[in-house]
């Protein structure tokens, strides 16, 4: 079992940056792909980014490509999401998740086994 705790959310203005962190405890962190998803009010949860077990591979949703960066530190059991040039449409609850799937880039919520409780990100215009 893996427990995930997100932090780093907050209220920022358009164009600002935020870094989200997700600390994992429990089973071996490096055995999981780690992803970030988000859910805006009235919308379904959507994929944001994923990083592979070693940290050597990443994939992003088109909406965040070029602005967000996902990376992990396996020594610290932590995955990060660096968010730059934030837009009001980035406002959502952001969740980190852990996947044991053998698919290289796990972009579907159904591929994830463990979820954090989420952290709110609000971007004002």
PDB file of N, CA and C in Angstrom, residues 65-121:
ATOM      1  N   UNK A  65       1.567  21.185 -21.962  1.00  0.00           N
ATOM      2  CA  UNK A  65       2.875  20.946 -22.574  1.00  0.00           C
ATOM      3  C   UNK A  65       3.609  22.262 -22.778  1.00  0.00           C
ATOM      4  N   UNK A  66       4.865  22.284 -22.356  1.00  0.00           N
ATOM      5  CA  UNK A  66       5.665  23.494 -22.489  1.00  0.00           C
ATOM      6  C   UNK A  66       5.567  24.434 -21.307  1.00  0.00           C
ATOM      7  N   UNK A  67       4.585  24.223 -20.441  1.00  0.00           N
ATOM      8  CA  UNK A  67       4.417  25.071 -19.249  1.00  0.00           C
ATOM      9  C   UNK A  67       4.666  24.307 -17.947  1.00  0.00           C
ATOM     10  N   UNK A  68       4.300  23.031 -17.937  1.00  0.00           N
ATOM     11  CA  UNK A  68       4.436  22.211 -16.734  1.00  0.00           C
ATOM     12  C   UNK A  68       5.572  21.214 -16.918  1.00  0.00           C
ATOM     13  N   UNK A  69       6.223  20.884 -15.806  1.00  0.00           N
ATOM     14  CA  UNK A  69       7.278  19.874 -15.805  1.00  0.00           C
ATOM     15  C   UNK A  69       7.067  18.935 -14.626  1.00  0.00           C
ATOM     16  N   UNK A  70       7.050  17.649 -14.917  1.00  0.00           N
ATOM     17  CA  UNK A  70       6.952  16.643 -13.862  1.00  0.00           C
ATOM     18  C   UNK A  70       8.330  16.023 -13.666  1.00  0.00           C
ATOM     19  N   UNK A  71       8.704  15.815 -12.411  1.00  0.00           N
ATOM     20  CA  UNK A  71       9.965  15.133 -12.122  1.00  0.00           C
ATOM     21  C   UNK A  71       9.855  14.494 -10.754  1.00  0.00           C
ATOM     22  N   UNK A  72      10.769  13.577 -10.486  1.00  0.00           N
ATOM     23  CA  UNK A  72      10.692  12.832  -9.231  1.00  0.00           C
ATOM     24  C   UNK A  72      12.076  12.708  -8.619  1.00  0.00           C
ATOM     25  N   UNK A  73      12.068  12.509  -7.318  1.00  0.00           N
ATOM     26  CA  UNK A  73      13.291  12.236  -6.574  1.00  0.00           C
ATOM     27  C   UNK A  73      13.043  10.940  -5.810  1.00  0.00           C
ATOM     28  N   UNK A  74      13.543   9.843  -6.332  1.00  0.00           N
ATOM     29  CA  UNK A  74      13.273   8.542  -5.710  1.00  0.00           C
ATOM     30  C   UNK A  74      13.947   8.413  -4.344  1.00  0.00           C
ATOM     31  N   UNK A  75      14.993   9.148  -4.106  1.00  0.00           N
ATOM     32  CA  UNK A  75      15.650   9.109  -2.798  1.00  0.00           C
ATOM     33  C   UNK A  75      14.786   9.760  -1.725  1.00  0.00           C
ATOM     34  N   UNK A  76      13.936  10.693  -2.160  1.00  0.00           N
ATOM     35  CA  UNK A  76      13.051  11.397  -1.227  1.00  0.00           C
ATOM     36  C   UNK A  76      11.605  10.919  -1.310  1.00  0.00           C
ATOM     37  N   UNK A  77      11.366   9.919  -2.156  1.00  0.00           N
ATOM     38  CA  UNK A  77      10.002   9.391  -2.329  1.00  0.00           C
ATOM     39  C   UNK A  77       9.012  10.503  -2.649  1.00  0.00           C
ATOM     40  N   UNK A  78       9.410  11.381  -3.545  1.00  0.00           N
ATOM     41  CA  UNK A  78       8.586  12.540  -3.851  1.00  0.00           C
ATOM     42  C   UNK A  78       8.532  12.789  -5.360  1.00  0.00           C
ATOM     43  N   UNK A  79       7.356  13.166  -5.818  1.00  0.00           N
ATOM     44  CA  UNK A  79       7.172  13.587  -7.200  1.00  0.00           C
ATOM     45  C   UNK A  79       6.692  15.032  -7.175  1.00  0.00           C
ATOM     46  N   UNK A  80       7.126  15.770  -8.183  1.00  0.00           N
ATOM     47  CA  UNK A  80       6.842  17.208  -8.234  1.00  0.00           C
ATOM     48  C   UNK A  80       6.140  17.568  -9.543  1.00  0.00           C
ATOM     49  N   UNK A  81       5.415  18.665  -9.498  1.00  0.00           N
ATOM     50  CA  UNK A  81       4.851  19.237 -10.711  1.00  0.00           C
ATOM     51  C   UNK A  81       5.152  20.733 -10.677  1.00  0.00           C
ATOM     52  N   UNK A  82       6.100  21.143 -11.521  1.00  0.00           N
ATOM     53  CA  UNK A  82       6.436  22.554 -11.646  1.00  0.00           C
ATOM     54  C   UNK A  82       5.505  23.165 -12.677  1.00  0.00           C
ATOM     55  N   UNK A  83       4.755  24.168 -12.260  1.00  0.00           N
ATOM     56  CA  UNK A  83       3.753  24.785 -13.131  1.00  0.00           C
ATOM     57  C   UNK A  83       4.139  26.242 -13.363  1.00  0.00           C
ATOM     58  N   UNK A  84       4.428  26.572 -14.606  1.00  0.00           N
ATOM     59  CA  UNK A  84       4.793  27.938 -14.983  1.00  0.00           C
ATOM     60  C   UNK A  84       3.727  28.531 -15.888  1.00  0.00           C
ATOM     61  N   UNK A  85       3.747  29.840 -16.016  1.00  0.00           N
ATOM     62  CA  UNK A  85       2.805  30.550 -16.904  1.00  0.00           C
ATOM     63  C   UNK A  85       1.374  30.086 -16.668  1.00  0.00           C
ATOM     64  N   UNK A  86       0.975  30.062 -15.423  1.00  0.00           N
ATOM     65  CA  UNK A  86      -0.349  29.557 -15.077  1.00  0.00           C
ATOM     66  C   UNK A  86      -1.455  30.408 -15.677  1.00  0.00           C
ATOM     67  N   UNK A  87      -2.533  29.737 -16.031  1.00  0.00           N
ATOM     68  CA  UNK A  87      -3.699  30.377 -16.640  1.00  0.00           C
ATOM     69  C   UNK A  87      -4.925  30.120 -15.770  1.00  0.00           C
ATOM     70  N   UNK A  88      -5.935  30.952 -15.862  1.00  0.00           N
ATOM     71  CA  UNK A  88      -7.158  30.702 -15.081  1.00  0.00           C
ATOM     72  C   UNK A  88      -7.749  29.326 -15.348  1.00  0.00           C
ATOM     73  N   UNK A  89      -7.598  28.826 -16.557  1.00  0.00           N
ATOM     74  CA  UNK A  89      -8.147  27.496 -16.877  1.00  0.00           C
ATOM     75  C   UNK A  89      -7.367  26.361 -16.237  1.00  0.00           C
ATOM     76  N   UNK A  90      -6.262  26.662 -15.572  1.00  0.00           N
ATOM     77  CA  UNK A  90      -5.533  25.649 -14.816  1.00  0.00           C
ATOM     78  C   UNK A  90      -6.129  25.460 -13.418  1.00  0.00           C
ATOM     79  N   UNK A  91      -7.088  26.295 -13.059  1.00  0.00           N
ATOM     80  CA  UNK A  91      -7.730  26.178 -11.750  1.00  0.00           C
ATOM     81  C   UNK A  91      -8.406  24.826 -11.603  1.00  0.00           C
ATOM     82  N   UNK A  92      -8.045  24.113 -10.539  1.00  0.00           N
ATOM     83  CA  UNK A  92      -8.572  22.762 -10.312  1.00  0.00           C
ATOM     84  C   UNK A  92      -8.000  22.225  -9.006  1.00  0.00           C
ATOM     85  N   UNK A  93      -8.538  21.098  -8.595  1.00  0.00           N
ATOM     86  CA  UNK A  93      -7.891  20.295  -7.553  1.00  0.00           C
ATOM     87  C   UNK A  93      -6.927  19.360  -8.266  1.00  0.00           C
ATOM     88  N   UNK A  94      -5.688  19.354  -7.813  1.00  0.00           N
ATOM     89  CA  UNK A  94      -4.650  18.532  -8.423  1.00  0.00           C
ATOM     90  C   UNK A  94      -4.375  17.316  -7.543  1.00  0.00           C
ATOM     91  N   UNK A  95      -4.349  16.162  -8.184  1.00  0.00           N
ATOM     92  CA  UNK A  95      -4.137  14.891  -7.487  1.00  0.00           C
ATOM     93  C   UNK A  95      -2.878  14.225  -8.026  1.00  0.00           C
ATOM     94  N   UNK A  96      -2.105  13.649  -7.125  1.00  0.00           N
ATOM     95  CA  UNK A  96      -1.047  12.764  -7.602  1.00  0.00           C
ATOM     96  C   UNK A  96      -1.532  11.324  -7.433  1.00  0.00           C
ATOM     97  N   UNK A  97      -0.957  10.443  -8.226  1.00  0.00           N
ATOM     98  CA  UNK A  97      -1.382   9.057  -8.241  1.00  0.00           C
ATOM     99  C   UNK A  97      -0.214   8.157  -8.595  1.00  0.00           C
ATOM    100  N   UNK A  98      -0.306   6.911  -8.137  1.00  0.00           N
ATOM    101  CA  UNK A  98       0.745   5.923  -8.357  1.00  0.00           C
ATOM    102  C   UNK A  98       0.187   4.739  -9.135  1.00  0.00           C
ATOM    103  N   UNK A  99       0.948   4.306 -10.142  1.00  0.00           N
ATOM    104  CA  UNK A  99       0.497   3.227 -11.005  1.00  0.00           C
ATOM    105  C   UNK A  99       1.523   2.108 -11.068  1.00  0.00           C
ATOM    106  N   UNK A 100       1.022   0.862 -10.959  1.00  0.00           N
ATOM    107  CA  UNK A 100       1.856  -0.319 -11.140  1.00  0.00           C
ATOM    108  C   UNK A 100       1.723  -0.892 -12.547  1.00  0.00           C
ATOM    109  N   UNK A 101       0.952  -0.222 -13.389  1.00  0.00           N
ATOM    110  CA  UNK A 101       0.748  -0.710 -14.745  1.00  0.00           C
ATOM    111  C   UNK A 101       2.078  -0.833 -15.470  1.00  0.00           C
ATOM    112  N   UNK A 102       2.144  -1.798 -16.385  1.00  0.00           N
ATOM    113  CA  UNK A 102       3.344  -1.997 -17.180  1.00  0.00           C
ATOM    114  C   UNK A 102       3.353  -1.130 -18.435  1.00  0.00           C
ATOM    115  N   UNK A 103       2.266  -0.390 -18.653  1.00  0.00           N
ATOM    116  CA  UNK A 103       2.233   0.557 -19.762  1.00  0.00           C
ATOM    117  C   UNK A 103       3.270   1.645 -19.489  1.00  0.00           C
ATOM    118  N   UNK A 104       4.013   2.043 -20.510  1.00  0.00           N
ATOM    119  CA  UNK A 104       5.099   2.995 -20.284  1.00  0.00           C
ATOM    120  C   UNK A 104       4.581   4.334 -19.776  1.00  0.00           C
ATOM    121  N   UNK A 105       3.608   4.896 -20.476  1.00  0.00           N
ATOM    122  CA  UNK A 105       3.051   6.191 -20.074  1.00  0.00           C
ATOM    123  C   UNK A 105       1.590   5.998 -19.717  1.00  0.00           C
ATOM    124  N   UNK A 106       1.321   6.012 -18.447  1.00  0.00           N
ATOM    125  CA  UNK A 106      -0.025   5.766 -17.942  1.00  0.00           C
ATOM    126  C   UNK A 106      -0.772   7.086 -17.886  1.00  0.00           C
ATOM    127  N   UNK A 107      -1.664   7.287 -18.845  1.00  0.00           N
ATOM    128  CA  UNK A 107      -2.386   8.554 -18.962  1.00  0.00           C
ATOM    129  C   UNK A 107      -3.857   8.447 -18.585  1.00  0.00           C
ATOM    130  N   UNK A 108      -4.307   7.232 -18.254  1.00  0.00           N
ATOM    131  CA  UNK A 108      -5.703   7.026 -17.891  1.00  0.00           C
ATOM    132  C   UNK A 108      -5.827   6.834 -16.387  1.00  0.00           C
ATOM    133  N   UNK A 109      -6.853   7.468 -15.804  1.00  0.00           N
ATOM    134  CA  UNK A 109      -7.047   7.350 -14.367  1.00  0.00           C
ATOM    135  C   UNK A 109      -7.228   5.898 -13.933  1.00  0.00           C
ATOM    136  N   UNK A 110      -7.826   5.098 -14.800  1.00  0.00           N
ATOM    137  CA  UNK A 110      -8.080   3.696 -14.475  1.00  0.00           C
ATOM    138  C   UNK A 110      -6.799   2.879 -14.333  1.00  0.00           C
ATOM    139  N   UNK A 111      -5.686   3.403 -14.798  1.00  0.00           N
ATOM    140  CA  UNK A 111      -4.405   2.705 -14.715  1.00  0.00           C
ATOM    141  C   UNK A 111      -3.691   2.940 -13.377  1.00  0.00           C
ATOM    142  N   UNK A 112      -4.279   3.746 -12.531  1.00  0.00           N
ATOM    143  CA  UNK A 112      -3.640   4.115 -11.277  1.00  0.00           C
ATOM    144  C   UNK A 112      -4.265   3.380 -10.099  1.00  0.00           C
ATOM    145  N   UNK A 113      -3.396   2.993  -9.162  1.00  0.00           N
ATOM    146  CA  UNK A 113      -3.806   2.169  -8.035  1.00  0.00           C
ATOM    147  C   UNK A 113      -3.994   2.955  -6.746  1.00  0.00           C
ATOM    148  N   UNK A 114      -3.281   4.055  -6.622  1.00  0.00           N
ATOM    149  CA  UNK A 114      -3.319   4.813  -5.375  1.00  0.00           C
ATOM    150  C   UNK A 114      -3.402   6.303  -5.700  1.00  0.00           C
ATOM    151  N   UNK A 115      -4.171   7.023  -4.884  1.00  0.00           N
ATOM    152  CA  UNK A 115      -4.415   8.438  -5.107  1.00  0.00           C
ATOM    153  C   UNK A 115      -4.201   9.229  -3.821  1.00  0.00           C
ATOM    154  N   UNK A 116      -3.757  10.462  -3.996  1.00  0.00           N
ATOM    155  CA  UNK A 116      -3.712  11.393  -2.895  1.00  0.00           C
ATOM    156  C   UNK A 116      -5.059  12.070  -2.720  1.00  0.00           C
ATOM    157  N   UNK A 117      -5.153  12.929  -1.736  1.00  0.00           N
ATOM    158  CA  UNK A 117      -6.410  13.605  -1.432  1.00  0.00           C
ATOM    159  C   UNK A 117      -6.596  14.899  -2.223  1.00  0.00           C
ATOM    160  N   UNK A 118      -5.554  15.369  -2.852  1.00  0.00           N
ATOM    161  CA  UNK A 118      -5.677  16.542  -3.708  1.00  0.00           C
ATOM    162  C   UNK A 118      -5.262  17.832  -3.037  1.00  0.00           C
ATOM    163  N   UNK A 119      -4.843  18.785  -3.875  1.00  0.00           N
ATOM    164  CA  UNK A 119      -4.489  20.117  -3.402  1.00  0.00           C
ATOM    165  C   UNK A 119      -5.075  21.135  -4.380  1.00  0.00           C
ATOM    166  N   UNK A 120      -5.680  22.180  -3.844  1.00  0.00           N
ATOM    167  CA  UNK A 120      -6.381  23.160  -4.676  1.00  0.00           C
ATOM    168  C   UNK A 120      -5.394  24.153  -5.271  1.00  0.00           C
ATOM    169  N   UNK A 121      -5.544  24.374  -6.576  1.00  0.00           N
ATOM    170  CA  UNK A 121      -4.801  25.422  -7.269  1.00  0.00           C
ATOM    171  C   UNK A 121      -5.821  26.365  -7.882  1.00  0.00           C
TER     172      UNK A 121
END
